[in-house]
JSON list of C-alpha atoms in Angstrom, two decimals:
[
{"chain": "A", "resi": 529, "resn": "GLN", "atom": "CA", "xyz": [-3.40, -0.49, -18.23]},
{"chain": "A", "resi": 530, "resn": "ILE", "atom": "CA", "xyz": [-2.77, -0.18, -14.48]},
{"chain": "A", "resi": 531, "resn": "LYS", "atom": "CA", "xyz": [-3.82, -3.22, -12.45]},
{"chain": "A", "resi": 532, "resn": "LEU", "atom": "CA", "xyz": [-4.17, -3.38, -8.68]},
{"chain": "A", "resi": 533, "resn": "TYR", "atom": "CA", "xyz": [-4.15, -6.82, -7.09]},
{"chain": "A", "resi": 534, "resn": "SER", "atom": "CA", "xyz": [-5.80, -6.27, -3.74]},
{"chain": "A", "resi": 535, "resn": "PHE", "atom": "CA", "xyz": [-7.96, -7.64, -0.93]},
{"chain": "A", "resi": 536, "resn": "PHE", "atom": "CA", "xyz": [-10.82, -5.43, 0.27]},
{"chain": "A", "resi": 537, "resn": "ARG", "atom": "CA", "xyz": [-10.02, -5.93, 3.97]},
{"chain": "A", "resi": 538, "resn": "SER", "atom": "CA", "xyz": [-6.27, -5.39, 3.71]},
{"chain": "A", "resi": 539, "resn": "THR", "atom": "CA", "xyz": [-5.18, -2.10, 5.28]},
{"chain": "A", "resi": 540, "resn": "CYS", "atom": "CA", "xyz": [-2.04, -2.17, 3.14]},
{"chain": "A", "resi": 541, "resn": "SER", "atom": "CA", "xyz": [-4.24, -2.38, 0.07]},
{"chain": "A", "resi": 542, "resn": "TRP", "atom": "CA", "xyz": [-6.41, 0.47, 1.40]},
{"chain": "A", "resi": 543, "resn": "ARG", "atom": "CA", "xyz": [-3.37, 2.76, 1.42]},
{"chain": "A", "resi": 544, "resn": "VAL", "atom": "CA", "xyz": [-2.69, 2.11, -2.24]},
{"chain": "A", "resi": 545, "resn": "ARG", "atom": "CA", "xyz": [-6.35, 2.46, -3.27]},
{"chain": "A", "resi": 546, "resn": "ILE", "atom": "CA", "xyz": [-6.56, 5.75, -1.36]},
{"chain": "A", "resi": 547, "resn": "ALA", "atom": "CA", "xyz": [-3.39, 7.09, -3.01]},
{"chain": "A", "resi": 548, "resn": "LEU", "atom": "CA", "xyz": [-4.57, 6.05, -6.50]},
{"chain": "A", "resi": 549, "resn": "ASN", "atom": "CA", "xyz": [-7.95, 7.67, -5.92]},
{"chain": "A", "resi": 550, "resn": "LEU", "atom": "CA", "xyz": [-6.51, 10.88, -4.43]},
{"chain": "A", "resi": 551, "resn": "LYS", "atom": "CA", "xyz": [-4.28, 11.19, -7.47]},
{"chain": "A", "resi": 552, "resn": "GLY", "atom": "CA", "xyz": [-7.15, 10.44, -9.86]},
{"chain": "A", "resi": 553, "resn": "ILE", "atom": "CA", "xyz": [-5.30, 7.50, -11.41]},
{"chain": "A", "resi": 554, "resn": "LYS", "atom": "CA", "xyz": [-7.61, 5.03, -13.14]},
{"chain": "A", "resi": 555, "resn": "TYR", "atom": "CA", "xyz": [-6.89, 1.36, -12.48]},
{"chain": "A", "resi": 556, "resn": "GLU", "atom": "CA", "xyz": [-8.38, -2.09, -12.83]},
{"chain": "A", "resi": 557, "resn": "TYR", "atom": "CA", "xyz": [-9.16, -3.72, -9.48]},
{"chain": "A", "resi": 558, "resn": "LEU", "atom": "CA", "xyz": [-8.28, -7.42, -9.37]},
{"chain": "A", "resi": 559, "resn": "PRO", "atom": "CA", "xyz": [-9.43, -9.06, -6.12]},
{"chain": "A", "resi": 560, "resn": "ILE", "atom": "CA", "xyz": [-7.11, -11.54, -4.42]},
{"chain": "A", "resi": 561, "resn": "HIS", "atom": "CA", "xyz": [-9.11, -13.17, -1.63]},
{"chain": "A", "resi": 562, "resn": "LEU", "atom": "CA", "xyz": [-6.87, -14.04, 1.30]},
{"chain": "A", "resi": 563, "resn": "VAL", "atom": "CA", "xyz": [-9.19, -16.75, 2.67]},
{"chain": "A", "resi": 564, "resn": "LYS", "atom": "CA", "xyz": [-11.04, -18.37, -0.26]},
{"chain": "A", "resi": 565, "resn": "GLU", "atom": "CA", "xyz": [-9.49, -21.47, -1.79]},
{"chain": "A", "resi": 566, "resn": "GLY", "atom": "CA", "xyz": [-6.85, -21.59, 0.92]},
{"chain": "A", "resi": 567, "resn": "GLY", "atom": "CA", "xyz": [-5.86, -18.01, 0.12]},
{"chain": "A", "resi": 568, "resn": "GLN", "atom": "CA", "xyz": [-5.69, -16.96, -3.53]},
{"chain": "A", "resi": 569, "resn": "GLN", "atom": "CA", "xyz": [-2.40, -15.21, -2.78]},
{"chain": "A", "resi": 570, "resn": "ASN", "atom": "CA", "xyz": [-0.86, -18.68, -2.49]},
{"chain": "A", "resi": 571, "resn": "SER", "atom": "CA", "xyz": [-1.85, -19.74, -6.01]},
{"chain": "A", "resi": 572, "resn": "GLU", "atom": "CA", "xyz": [0.86, -20.39, -8.59]},
{"chain": "A", "resi": 573, "resn": "GLU", "atom": "CA", "xyz": [-0.79, -17.81, -10.85]},
{"chain": "A", "resi": 574, "resn": "TYR", "atom": "CA", "xyz": [-0.55, -15.04, -8.25]},
{"chain": "A", "resi": 575, "resn": "LYS", "atom": "CA", "xyz": [2.97, -16.09, -7.17]},
{"chain": "A", "resi": 576, "resn": "LYS", "atom": "CA", "xyz": [4.07, -15.24, -10.74]},
{"chain": "A", "resi": 577, "resn": "ILE", "atom": "CA", "xyz": [2.81, -11.70, -10.10]},
{"chain": "A", "resi": 578, "resn": "ASN", "atom": "CA", "xyz": [4.13, -11.41, -6.54]},
{"chain": "A", "resi": 579, "resn": "PRO", "atom": "CA", "xyz": [6.48, -14.20, -5.41]},
{"chain": "A", "resi": 580, "resn": "ARG", "atom": "CA", "xyz": [6.01, -13.14, -1.77]},
{"chain": "A", "resi": 581, "resn": "GLY", "atom": "CA", "xyz": [2.29, -13.81, -2.05]},
{"chain": "A", "resi": 582, "resn": "HIS", "atom": "CA", "xyz": [1.25, -10.55, -0.38]},
{"chain": "A", "resi": 583, "resn": "VAL", "atom": "CA", "xyz": [-1.21, -7.86, -1.37]},
{"chain": "A", "resi": 584, "resn": "PRO", "atom": "CA", "xyz": [-1.19, -5.28, -2.71]},
{"chain": "A", "resi": 585, "resn": "ALA", "atom": "CA", "xyz": [0.66, -5.59, -5.98]},
{"chain": "A", "resi": 586, "resn": "LEU", "atom": "CA", "xyz": [0.42, -2.87, -8.61]},
{"chain": "A", "resi": 587, "resn": "PHE", "atom": "CA", "xyz": [1.20, -3.40, -12.29]},
{"chain": "A", "resi": 588, "resn": "ILE", "atom": "CA", "xyz": [2.15, -0.01, -13.72]},
{"chain": "A", "resi": 589, "resn": "ASP", "atom": "CA", "xyz": [4.50, 1.23, -16.44]},
{"chain": "A", "resi": 590, "resn": "GLY", "atom": "CA", "xyz": [5.39, -2.34, -17.47]},
{"chain": "A", "resi": 591, "resn": "GLN", "atom": "CA", "xyz": [6.50, -3.42, -14.00]},
{"chain": "A", "resi": 592, "resn": "THR", "atom": "CA", "xyz": [4.93, -4.92, -10.91]},
{"chain": "A", "resi": 593, "resn": "LEU", "atom": "CA", "xyz": [5.44, -3.09, -7.63]},
{"chain": "A", "resi": 594, "resn": "ILE", "atom": "CA", "xyz": [4.83, -4.70, -4.25]},
{"chain": "A", "resi": 595, "resn": "GLU", "atom": "CA", "xyz": [4.47, -3.35, -0.68]},
{"chain": "A", "resi": 596, "resn": "SER", "atom": "CA", "xyz": [2.18, -0.38, -0.09]},
{"chain": "A", "resi": 597, "resn": "LEU", "atom": "CA", "xyz": [4.65, 2.35, 0.92]},
{"chain": "A", "resi": 598, "resn": "PRO", "atom": "CA", "xyz": [7.07, 1.79, -2.00]},
{"chain": "A", "resi": 599, "resn": "ILE", "atom": "CA", "xyz": [4.05, 1.77, -4.32]},
{"chain": "A", "resi": 600, "resn": "ILE", "atom": "CA", "xyz": [2.87, 5.09, -2.89]},
{"chain": "A", "resi": 601, "resn": "GLU", "atom": "CA", "xyz": [6.39, 6.53, -3.16]},
{"chain": "A", "resi": 602, "resn": "TYR", "atom": "CA", "xyz": [6.51, 5.47, -6.82]},
{"chain": "A", "resi": 603, "resn": "LEU", "atom": "CA", "xyz": [3.13, 7.07, -7.49]},
{"chain": "A", "resi": 604, "resn": "GLU", "atom": "CA", "xyz": [4.38, 10.22, -5.80]},
{"chain": "A", "resi": 605, "resn": "ALA", "atom": "CA", "xyz": [7.48, 10.27, -8.00]},
{"chain": "A", "resi": 606, "resn": "VAL", "atom": "CA", "xyz": [5.63, 9.82, -11.30]},
{"chain": "A", "resi": 607, "resn": "SER", "atom": "CA", "xyz": [2.44, 11.80, -10.60]},
{"chain": "A", "resi": 608, "resn": "TYR", "atom": "CA", "xyz": [2.51, 15.46, -9.65]},
{"chain": "A", "resi": 609, "resn": "THR", "atom": "CA", "xyz": [-1.18, 15.82, -8.86]},
{"chain": "A", "resi": 610, "resn": "HIS", "atom": "CA", "xyz": [-2.61, 15.72, -5.36]},
{"chain": "A", "resi": 611, "resn": "LEU", "atom": "CA", "xyz": [0.57, 15.01, -3.42]},
{"chain": "A", "resi": 612, "resn": "THR", "atom": "CA", "xyz": [0.00, 12.52, -0.61]},
{"chain": "A", "resi": 613, "resn": "LEU", "atom": "CA", "xyz": [3.34, 11.78, 1.02]},
{"chain": "A", "resi": 614, "resn": "PRO", "atom": "CA", "xyz": [3.96, 15.02, 2.92]},
{"chain": "A", "resi": 615, "resn": "THR", "atom": "CA", "xyz": [0.75, 14.43, 4.84]},
{"chain": "A", "resi": 616, "resn": "ILE", "atom": "CA", "xyz": [1.55, 10.77, 5.50]},
{"chain": "A", "resi": 617, "resn": "TYR", "atom": "CA", "xyz": [5.11, 11.50, 6.63]},
{"chain": "A", "resi": 618, "resn": "SER", "atom": "CA", "xyz": [4.12, 14.48, 8.80]},
{"chain": "A", "resi": 619, "resn": "VAL", "atom": "CA", "xyz": [1.65, 12.26, 10.66]},
{"chain": "A", "resi": 620, "resn": "GLN", "atom": "CA", "xyz": [4.32, 9.56, 11.12]},
{"chain": "A", "resi": 621, "resn": "ILE", "atom": "CA", "xyz": [6.84, 12.13, 12.34]},
{"chain": "A", "resi": 622, "resn": "SER", "atom": "CA", "xyz": [4.27, 13.55, 14.78]},
{"chain": "A", "resi": 623, "resn": "VAL", "atom": "CA", "xyz": [3.53, 10.09, 16.17]},
{"chain": "A", "resi": 624, "resn": "VAL", "atom": "CA", "xyz": [7.24, 9.34, 16.62]},
{"chain": "A", "resi": 625, "resn": "ALA", "atom": "CA", "xyz": [7.82, 12.72, 18.27]},
{"chain": "A", "resi": 626, "resn": "VAL", "atom": "CA", "xyz": [4.97, 12.19, 20.74]},
{"chain": "A", "resi": 627, "resn": "SER", "atom": "CA", "xyz": [6.20, 8.68, 21.49]},
{"chain": "A", "resi": 628, "resn": "LEU", "atom": "CA", "xyz": [9.76, 9.88, 22.10]},
{"chain": "A", "resi": 629, "resn": "LYS", "atom": "CA", "xyz": [8.53, 12.76, 24.26]},
{"chain": "A", "resi": 630, "resn": "LYS", "atom": "CA", "xyz": [6.53, 10.37, 26.45]},
{"chain": "A", "resi": 631, "resn": "LYS", "atom": "CA", "xyz": [9.49, 8.00, 26.84]},
{"chain": "A", "resi": 632, "resn": "THR", "atom": "CA", "xyz": [11.83, 10.87, 27.71]},
{"chain": "A", "resi": 633, "resn": "HIS", "atom": "CA", "xyz": [9.37, 12.27, 30.22]},
{"chain": "A", "resi": 634, "resn": "GLN", "atom": "CA", "xyz": [8.87, 8.87, 31.84]},
{"chain": "A", "resi": 635, "resn": "SER", "atom": "CA", "xyz": [12.61, 8.23, 32.20]},
{"chain": "A", "resi": 636, "resn": "THR", "atom": "CA", "xyz": [13.35, 11.68, 33.69]},
{"chain": "A", "resi": 637, "resn": "SER", "atom": "CA", "xyz": [10.47, 11.55, 36.17]},
{"chain": "A", "resi": 638, "resn": "SER", "atom": "CA", "xyz": [11.45, 8.17, 37.61]}
]
């Protein structure tokens, strides 16, 4: 059974939920509230799952993965349906290219 430890307001967790849903992968959602009880991510129980105490964490294929982009890369590697990374990376590359173009233009026009 795939388990996603997540907080509903975490943008990092959103990325993983979106990737899982785009790929049609069924999972159990386990909420980790980042404010209640001093932050449930700081509990000893959750630290056994993710020693860094961050969300998201994904239990899949007998292992626990942490950090959203490595989780998405893993899902991409093991699931061939509804590829997500080319879109994500092309947007990142476009943003970097625009940023570099603006910096180059600013430095040459000064």
